[in-house]
Amino acid sequence: MKNTYLGAIAAVVAASVLLILHPWTDDEPTSGQTAHIVSNDKPTGGHFVLTGSNGKLGLDDFSGKVVLLYFGYTTCPDICPTNLGNLASAMNQLTAEEQAKVQVLMITVDPERDDQAKMDAYLPYFHPSFKGLTGTPEQIAKVAKQYGAVYQKAAIGEGALGYSVDHSAFTYLINQQGVLVTQLPHDTSGAEFVVAIRSLLK
Amino acid sequence: MKLNLLTAGLLMSLSLVVQAAVSDQITVKDAFVREVPPNQTISAAFMTLHNNDMSDHKVVNATSPAAKVVELHTHTHENGMMKMRQIPQIDLPAGSEAMLKPGGLHIMLIDLTAPLSSEKMVPVTLKFEDGSEKTLELPVKSVKPMGNMGHMKH
């Protein structure tokens, strides 16, 4: 009897270890409409052109700068403001000289509600240098795929918010040559962003 | 019969003890409402709730004159995505703390009735499962402090 229990415990432990080792694998989407599942493949990143305040805006426009790229939306109630706040805190810890070599970009994952005017009112609140990009749903989906960002619309209970957008919350760190270096998880602190940025500015 | 009377008496005295309002058993600290960008009509309130009682309690509702709709929400991390969902209650386990913080449990303020200002406190009323209430005056705090104050990892 005891052995059966021990066996069961061992099996559970083994299963947990497997889950921990493969946090990114998920073959069973919880909802039928899930089209974007995080894959094990390292995202390639790379060039993109979307729309900014003054028309076309792409990664090449920031060549020579360290770019921190984030996918979010302006009615994002909590996750985006937290991350953008941490990025702003990082900017404020950099010297003016360093700040000039860093660009924070947010691409909307809610192009239906986020037009350029909304993006332009939203991003500078966090830091005057932050820029927002919009595009057609297809254009945005393409860039998200390049970077391994995932998102889907979600009804939230009987909520008054209409819908929210579930989304991955990584910040993509791109070097001065436009190459994706790494992705930083949600809840990365301002100080941690500073370390990551300075590692590329050296 | 005697026994029944005795039982009734015991129950009555017990219920007297239980009748202490849940709101009196809960202490709140580090409460604030997040300042929002211009034109934003939603914000969130965060706080730490400590249940000093020996029984479990819960927050079942929240209201505020600062927003047309107030909802209890949480975040889960699934399929690599942060998912926000409305929840019916916030559990306050006996003798322990429930932390409402960015990225986790929070009280959503939807359709703000006026822009939030750091000079004005925001009243938020929490309602507990016994109907008792606790009204708090929350300061409005910016999420983008200079330096890394308030963003230290614990």
CSV table of C-alpha atoms in Angstrom, one decimal:
chain,number,residue,atom,x,y,z
A,1,MET,CA,0.0,0.0,0.0
A,2,LYS,CA,2.7,2.4,1.0
A,3,ASN,CA,4.6,1.5,-2.1
A,4,THR,CA,1.6,2.4,-4.2
A,5,TYR,CA,1.5,5.9,-2.6
A,6,LEU,CA,5.2,6.3,-3.1
A,7,GLY,CA,4.9,5.3,-6.7
A,8,ALA,CA,2.1,7.8,-7.2
A,9,ILE,CA,4.1,10.6,-5.5
A,10,ALA,CA,7.1,9.8,-7.7
A,11,ALA,CA,5.0,9.9,-10.8
A,12,VAL,CA,3.6,13.3,-9.8
A,13,VAL,CA,7.1,14.6,-9.1
A,14,ALA,CA,8.4,13.3,-12.4
A,15,ALA,CA,5.5,14.9,-14.2
A,16,SER,CA,6.1,18.3,-12.5
A,17,VAL,CA,9.7,18.2,-13.4
A,18,LEU,CA,8.8,17.6,-17.0
A,19,LEU,CA,6.4,20.5,-16.9
A,20,ILE,CA,9.1,22.7,-15.4
A,21,LEU,CA,11.6,21.7,-18.0
A,22,HIS,CA,9.2,22.4,-20.9
A,23,PRO,CA,7.3,25.5,-19.9
A,24,TRP,CA,7.0,26.7,-23.5
A,25,THR,CA,5.5,23.6,-24.9
A,26,ASP,CA,1.7,23.6,-24.9
A,27,ASP,CA,0.0,21.4,-27.4
A,28,GLU,CA,-3.4,21.8,-25.8
A,29,PRO,CA,-4.9,25.2,-26.3
A,30,THR,CA,-7.5,25.9,-23.7
A,31,SER,CA,-9.9,27.6,-26.1
A,32,GLY,CA,-10.8,26.6,-29.6
A,33,GLN,CA,-10.0,30.0,-31.1
A,34,THR,CA,-6.3,29.9,-30.1
A,35,ALA,CA,-4.3,30.3,-33.1
A,36,HIS,CA,-1.1,31.5,-31.6
A,37,ILE,CA,0.7,29.1,-29.3
A,38,VAL,CA,4.1,29.8,-27.9
A,39,SER,CA,6.5,27.5,-29.7
A,40,ASN,CA,9.9,26.2,-28.7
A,41,ASP,CA,11.5,27.7,-31.7
A,42,LYS,CA,13.7,30.7,-31.0
A,43,PRO,CA,12.0,33.7,-32.6
A,44,THR,CA,13.9,35.1,-35.5
A,45,GLY,CA,13.0,38.7,-34.9
A,46,GLY,CA,14.2,41.0,-37.7
A,47,HIS,CA,13.0,43.8,-39.8
A,48,PHE,CA,9.4,45.2,-39.9
A,49,VAL,CA,7.6,48.2,-41.1
A,50,LEU,CA,4.3,49.4,-39.6
A,51,THR,CA,2.7,52.8,-39.0
A,52,GLY,CA,3.9,55.4,-36.6
A,53,SER,CA,2.8,59.0,-35.9
A,54,ASN,CA,4.2,60.3,-39.1
A,55,GLY,CA,3.4,57.4,-41.5
A,56,LYS,CA,5.6,54.4,-42.1
A,57,LEU,CA,7.9,53.5,-39.2
A,58,GLY,CA,10.1,50.5,-39.1
A,59,LEU,CA,12.9,48.9,-37.2
A,60,ASP,CA,15.5,50.3,-39.7
A,61,ASP,CA,14.5,53.8,-38.6
A,62,PHE,CA,16.2,53.0,-35.3
A,63,SER,CA,19.3,51.5,-36.6
A,64,GLY,CA,22.2,52.3,-34.3
A,65,LYS,CA,20.0,52.3,-31.3
A,66,VAL,CA,19.1,49.6,-28.7
A,67,VAL,CA,15.4,48.9,-29.2
A,68,LEU,CA,13.1,47.5,-26.6
A,69,LEU,CA,10.0,46.2,-28.4
A,70,TYR,CA,6.8,45.4,-26.6
A,71,PHE,CA,3.4,44.1,-27.8
A,72,GLY,CA,0.5,45.6,-25.8
A,73,TYR,CA,-2.6,47.8,-26.2
A,74,THR,CA,-3.8,51.0,-24.7
A,75,THR,CA,-6.8,49.7,-22.8
A,76,CYS,CA,-4.6,47.1,-21.2
A,77,PRO,CA,-5.6,47.5,-17.6
A,78,ASP,CA,-2.6,46.3,-15.7
A,79,ILE,CA,0.1,44.3,-17.5
A,80,CYS,CA,1.1,46.9,-20.1
A,81,PRO,CA,1.2,49.9,-17.7
A,82,THR,CA,3.3,47.9,-15.3
A,83,ASN,CA,5.8,46.9,-17.9
A,84,LEU,CA,5.9,50.4,-19.6
A,85,GLY,CA,6.3,51.9,-16.1
A,86,ASN,CA,9.3,49.7,-15.5
A,87,LEU,CA,10.7,50.6,-18.9
A,88,ALA,CA,10.2,54.3,-18.1
A,89,SER,CA,11.9,53.8,-14.7
A,90,ALA,CA,14.8,52.2,-16.7
A,91,MET,CA,15.0,55.2,-19.0
A,92,ASN,CA,15.0,57.6,-16.1
A,93,GLN,CA,18.0,55.7,-14.6
A,94,LEU,CA,20.0,56.2,-17.8
A,95,THR,CA,22.1,59.2,-18.6
A,96,ALA,CA,20.9,61.6,-21.2
A,97,GLU,CA,23.6,60.4,-23.5
A,98,GLU,CA,22.5,56.7,-23.0
A,99,GLN,CA,18.8,57.6,-23.4
A,100,ALA,CA,19.6,59.0,-26.9
A,101,LYS,CA,20.8,55.6,-27.9
A,102,VAL,CA,17.7,53.7,-26.7
A,103,GLN,CA,14.2,53.4,-28.2
A,104,VAL,CA,11.2,51.8,-26.6
A,105,LEU,CA,8.5,50.8,-29.1
A,106,MET,CA,5.0,49.3,-28.4
A,107,ILE,CA,3.1,47.5,-31.2
A,108,THR,CA,-0.6,47.3,-30.6
A,109,VAL,CA,-2.2,43.9,-30.4
A,110,ASP,CA,-5.6,45.5,-30.5
A,111,PRO,CA,-5.6,47.4,-33.9
A,112,GLU,CA,-9.4,47.4,-33.9
A,113,ARG,CA,-9.5,49.9,-30.9
A,114,ASP,CA,-6.1,51.4,-31.0
A,115,ASP,CA,-5.7,54.0,-33.7
A,116,GLN,CA,-2.5,56.2,-34.0
A,117,ALA,CA,-4.1,59.1,-32.0
A,118,LYS,CA,-4.7,56.8,-29.0
A,119,MET,CA,-1.2,55.3,-29.3
A,120,ASP,CA,0.3,58.9,-29.4
A,121,ALA,CA,-1.6,59.9,-26.3
A,122,TYR,CA,-0.7,56.8,-24.4
A,123,LEU,CA,3.0,56.1,-24.9
A,124,PRO,CA,4.5,59.5,-24.1
A,125,TYR,CA,2.8,59.5,-20.7
A,126,PHE,CA,5.3,56.8,-19.7
A,127,HIS,CA,8.3,58.6,-21.3
A,128,PRO,CA,8.3,61.3,-23.9
A,129,SER,CA,10.5,59.2,-26.2
A,130,PHE,CA,8.3,56.1,-26.3
A,131,LYS,CA,6.6,55.4,-29.6
A,132,GLY,CA,3.6,53.4,-30.6
A,133,LEU,CA,3.1,51.5,-33.8
A,134,THR,CA,-0.2,50.3,-35.5
A,135,GLY,CA,-1.0,48.4,-38.6
A,136,THR,CA,-3.6,46.1,-40.1
A,137,PRO,CA,-4.3,43.0,-38.1
A,138,GLU,CA,-2.4,41.0,-40.8
A,139,GLN,CA,0.7,43.2,-40.6
A,140,ILE,CA,0.7,43.0,-36.9
A,141,ALA,CA,0.2,39.3,-36.8
A,142,LYS,CA,3.2,38.9,-39.1
A,143,VAL,CA,5.5,40.9,-36.9
A,144,ALA,CA,4.2,39.2,-33.7
A,145,LYS,CA,5.0,35.8,-35.3
A,146,GLN,CA,8.6,37.0,-36.2
A,147,TYR,CA,9.1,37.8,-32.5
A,148,GLY,CA,7.2,34.9,-31.0
A,149,ALA,CA,4.6,37.2,-29.4
A,150,VAL,CA,1.2,35.7,-29.0
A,151,TYR,CA,-2.2,37.2,-28.3
A,152,GLN,CA,-5.9,36.6,-28.6
A,153,LYS,CA,-9.1,38.5,-27.8
A,154,ALA,CA,-10.8,37.3,-24.7
A,155,ALA,CA,-14.2,38.0,-23.2
A,156,ILE,CA,-13.8,38.6,-19.5
A,157,GLY,CA,-16.7,37.2,-17.6
A,158,GLU,CA,-19.7,39.5,-17.5
A,159,GLY,CA,-17.2,42.3,-17.5
A,160,ALA,CA,-17.9,45.8,-18.4
A,161,LEU,CA,-14.6,46.1,-20.3
A,162,GLY,CA,-16.0,44.6,-23.5
A,163,TYR,CA,-13.1,42.4,-24.3
A,164,SER,CA,-9.5,42.3,-23.2
A,165,VAL,CA,-6.6,40.9,-25.1
A,166,ASP,CA,-4.6,38.0,-23.6
A,167,HIS,CA,-1.1,38.5,-24.7
A,168,SER,CA,2.5,37.4,-24.0
A,169,ALA,CA,4.3,40.1,-22.1
A,170,PHE,CA,7.9,39.8,-23.1
A,171,THR,CA,10.0,42.8,-23.9
A,172,TYR,CA,12.3,42.1,-26.9
A,173,LEU,CA,15.8,43.4,-26.7
A,174,ILE,CA,17.1,44.3,-30.1
A,175,ASN,CA,20.7,45.5,-30.7
A,176,GLN,CA,22.0,48.4,-32.8
A,177,GLN,CA,22.1,46.2,-35.9
A,178,GLY,CA,18.5,45.2,-35.6
A,179,VAL,CA,19.2,41.7,-34.3
A,180,LEU,CA,17.0,40.2,-31.6
A,181,VAL,CA,19.3,39.5,-28.7
A,182,THR,CA,16.9,38.2,-26.0
A,183,GLN,CA,13.4,38.5,-24.5
A,184,LEU,CA,12.9,39.8,-21.0
A,185,PRO,CA,9.9,38.5,-19.0
A,186,HIS,CA,7.0,40.4,-17.5
A,187,ASP,CA,7.9,41.9,-14.2
A,188,THR,CA,11.5,42.7,-15.3
A,189,SER,CA,12.4,45.7,-13.0
A,190,GLY,CA,13.7,49.0,-14.2
A,191,ALA,CA,17.1,48.2,-12.8
A,192,GLU,CA,17.2,44.9,-14.7
A,193,PHE,CA,16.2,46.6,-17.9
A,194,VAL,CA,19.1,49.1,-17.3
A,195,VAL,CA,21.6,46.2,-17.0
A,196,ALA,CA,20.3,44.6,-20.2
A,197,ILE,CA,20.4,48.0,-22.1
A,198,ARG,CA,23.9,48.8,-20.8
A,199,SER,CA,25.2,45.4,-21.8
A,200,LEU,CA,24.5,46.4,-25.4
A,201,LEU,CA,25.6,50.0,-25.1
A,202,LYS,CA,29.1,49.1,-24.1
B,1,MET,CA,-35.9,19.4,25.8
B,2,LYS,CA,-33.4,20.6,28.3
B,3,LEU,CA,-30.6,19.5,26.0
B,4,ASN,CA,-32.3,21.4,23.1
B,5,LEU,CA,-32.5,24.6,25.2
B,6,LEU,CA,-28.9,24.2,26.1
B,7,THR,CA,-27.9,23.7,22.5
B,8,ALA,CA,-29.9,26.7,21.5
B,9,GLY,CA,-28.2,28.7,24.2
B,10,LEU,CA,-24.8,27.6,23.0
B,11,LEU,CA,-25.7,28.4,19.4
B,12,MET,CA,-26.9,31.8,20.4
B,13,SER,CA,-23.7,32.7,22.3
B,14,LEU,CA,-21.7,31.3,19.4
B,15,SER,CA,-23.6,33.4,16.9
B,16,LEU,CA,-23.0,36.4,19.0
B,17,VAL,CA,-19.3,35.8,18.7
B,18,VAL,CA,-19.6,35.2,14.9
B,19,GLN,CA,-21.7,38.4,14.5
B,20,ALA,CA,-18.6,40.6,14.9
B,21,ALA,CA,-18.5,42.2,11.4
B,22,VAL,CA,-16.0,40.8,9.0
B,23,SER,CA,-15.0,44.3,8.1
B,24,ASP,CA,-13.6,44.7,11.6
B,25,GLN,CA,-11.4,41.6,11.2
B,26,ILE,CA,-9.7,42.8,8.1
B,27,THR,CA,-6.8,45.3,8.0
B,28,VAL,CA,-5.6,47.0,4.9
B,29,LYS,CA,-2.2,48.4,4.1
B,30,ASP,CA,-0.2,49.7,1.1
B,31,ALA,CA,-3.4,50.6,-0.7
B,32,PHE,CA,-3.3,52.8,-3.8
B,33,VAL,CA,-4.9,53.5,-7.2
B,34,ARG,CA,-2.7,53.6,-10.2
B,35,GLU,CA,-2.4,56.9,-12.0
B,36,VAL,CA,-3.2,56.5,-15.7
B,37,PRO,CA,-2.2,58.0,-19.0
B,38,PRO,CA,-4.4,60.8,-20.4
B,39,ASN,CA,-7.8,59.7,-21.8
B,40,GLN,CA,-7.5,56.4,-20.1
B,41,THR,CA,-10.8,55.5,-18.6
B,42,ILE,CA,-9.7,52.4,-16.6
B,43,SER,CA,-7.5,52.0,-13.6
B,44,ALA,CA,-6.9,49.5,-10.8
B,45,ALA,CA,-6.6,49.5,-7.1
B,46,PHE,CA,-4.0,47.5,-5.2
B,47,MET,CA,-3.5,46.7,-1.6
B,48,THR,CA,-2.6,44.1,1.0
B,49,LEU,CA,-5.6,42.7,3.0
B,50,HIS,CA,-4.8,40.9,6.2
B,51,ASN,CA,-7.5,38.7,7.8
B,52,ASN,CA,-7.0,38.8,11.6
B,53,ASP,CA,-9.8,36.3,12.2
B,54,MET,CA,-9.6,32.6,12.8
B,55,SER,CA,-12.1,31.9,10.0
B,56,ASP,CA,-11.8,32.4,6.2
B,57,HIS,CA,-13.5,35.5,4.8
B,58,LYS,CA,-13.8,37.0,1.4
B,59,VAL,CA,-14.3,40.3,-0.5
B,60,VAL,CA,-17.4,39.8,-2.6
B,61,ASN,CA,-17.8,43.2,-4.2
B,62,ALA,CA,-16.2,46.6,-4.4
B,63,THR,CA,-17.6,50.0,-5.3
B,64,SER,CA,-16.2,53.5,-5.8
B,65,PRO,CA,-17.7,56.9,-6.8
B,66,ALA,CA,-14.6,57.3,-9.0
B,67,ALA,CA,-15.8,54.6,-11.5
B,68,LYS,CA,-19.1,53.6,-13.1
B,69,VAL,CA,-18.2,49.9,-12.7
B,70,VAL,CA,-15.9,48.2,-10.3
B,71,GLU,CA,-14.9,44.6,-10.7
B,72,LEU,CA,-12.7,42.1,-8.9
B,73,HIS,CA,-10.1,40.6,-11.3
B,74,THR,CA,-7.1,38.4,-11.4
B,75,HIS,CA,-4.4,37.4,-13.9
B,76,THR,CA,-3.3,34.0,-14.8
B,77,HIS,CA,-0.3,33.0,-16.9
B,78,GLU,CA,-1.4,30.4,-19.5
B,79,ASN,CA,0.0,29.4,-22.9
B,80,GLY,CA,2.7,32.0,-22.4
B,81,MET,CA,0.0,34.7,-22.2
B,82,MET,CA,-1.1,36.9,-19.4
B,83,LYS,CA,-4.9,36.5,-19.0
B,84,MET,CA,-7.0,38.8,-17.0
B,85,ARG,CA,-10.3,37.5,-15.8
B,86,GLN,CA,-13.2,38.8,-13.6
B,87,ILE,CA,-13.6,36.7,-10.4
B,88,PRO,CA,-16.6,36.5,-8.1
B,89,GLN,CA,-14.6,37.0,-4.9
B,90,ILE,CA,-11.2,37.6,-3.4
B,91,ASP,CA,-10.4,34.9,-0.7
B,92,LEU,CA,-9.0,36.1,2.6
B,93,PRO,CA,-7.7,32.9,4.3
B,94,ALA,CA,-7.8,32.9,8.1
B,95,GLY,CA,-4.8,34.6,9.7
B,96,SER,CA,-3.1,35.4,6.4
B,97,GLU,CA,-2.7,38.0,3.7
B,98,ALA,CA,-4.2,38.5,0.3
B,99,MET,CA,-2.0,40.7,-1.9
B,100,LEU,CA,-3.5,42.7,-4.6
B,101,LYS,CA,-0.7,43.8,-6.9
B,102,PRO,CA,0.2,44.5,-10.5
B,103,GLY,CA,0.1,41.3,-12.5
B,104,GLY,CA,-2.1,39.5,-10.0
B,105,LEU,CA,-5.3,40.2,-8.0
B,106,HIS,CA,-6.7,43.7,-8.4
B,107,ILE,CA,-9.8,45.8,-8.2
B,108,MET,CA,-10.6,47.2,-11.6
B,109,LEU,CA,-12.0,50.7,-11.9
B,110,ILE,CA,-13.8,50.9,-15.2
B,111,ASP,CA,-15.2,54.0,-16.8
B,112,LEU,CA,-13.6,56.5,-14.5
B,113,THR,CA,-16.1,59.3,-13.7
B,114,ALA,CA,-13.3,62.0,-13.6
B,115,PRO,CA,-9.6,62.0,-14.3
B,116,LEU,CA,-7.5,60.7,-11.5
B,117,SER,CA,-5.3,63.2,-9.7
B,118,SER,CA,-2.4,62.7,-7.4
B,119,GLU,CA,-3.8,65.4,-5.2
B,120,LYS,CA,-7.2,63.7,-4.7
B,121,MET,CA,-7.8,60.5,-2.7
B,122,VAL,CA,-10.1,57.9,-4.3
B,123,PRO,CA,-12.7,56.3,-2.0
B,124,VAL,CA,-13.1,52.5,-2.5
B,125,THR,CA,-15.6,50.5,-0.5
B,126,LEU,CA,-15.0,46.8,0.0
B,127,LYS,CA,-18.0,44.5,0.8
B,128,PHE,CA,-17.5,41.3,2.6
B,129,GLU,CA,-19.5,38.1,2.6
B,130,ASP,CA,-21.6,39.1,5.6
B,131,GLY,CA,-22.6,42.3,4.0
B,132,SER,CA,-20.3,44.4,6.2
B,133,GLU,CA,-18.3,47.1,4.4
B,134,LYS,CA,-15.0,49.0,4.7
B,135,THR,CA,-14.4,52.3,3.0
B,136,LEU,CA,-10.9,53.2,2.2
B,137,GLU,CA,-9.4,56.5,0.9
B,138,LEU,CA,-6.7,55.5,-1.6
B,139,PRO,CA,-3.9,57.7,-2.8
B,140,VAL,CA,-3.2,57.9,-6.6
B,141,LYS,CA,0.3,56.6,-7.4
B,142,SER,CA,2.3,56.8,-10.6
B,143,VAL,CA,3.8,53.6,-12.0
B,144,LYS,CA,6.8,55.5,-13.4
B,145,PRO,CA,8.8,56.7,-10.4
B,146,MET,CA,12.2,58.2,-11.0
B,147,GLY,CA,14.8,55.6,-10.3
B,148,ASN,CA,13.6,52.2,-9.1
B,149,MET,CA,11.7,53.1,-6.0
B,150,GLY,CA,8.7,50.9,-5.6
B,151,HIS,CA,9.8,48.5,-8.2
B,152,MET,CA,12.2,46.5,-6.2
B,153,LYS,CA,11.7,42.8,-6.5
B,154,HIS,CA,10.8,41.0,-3.3
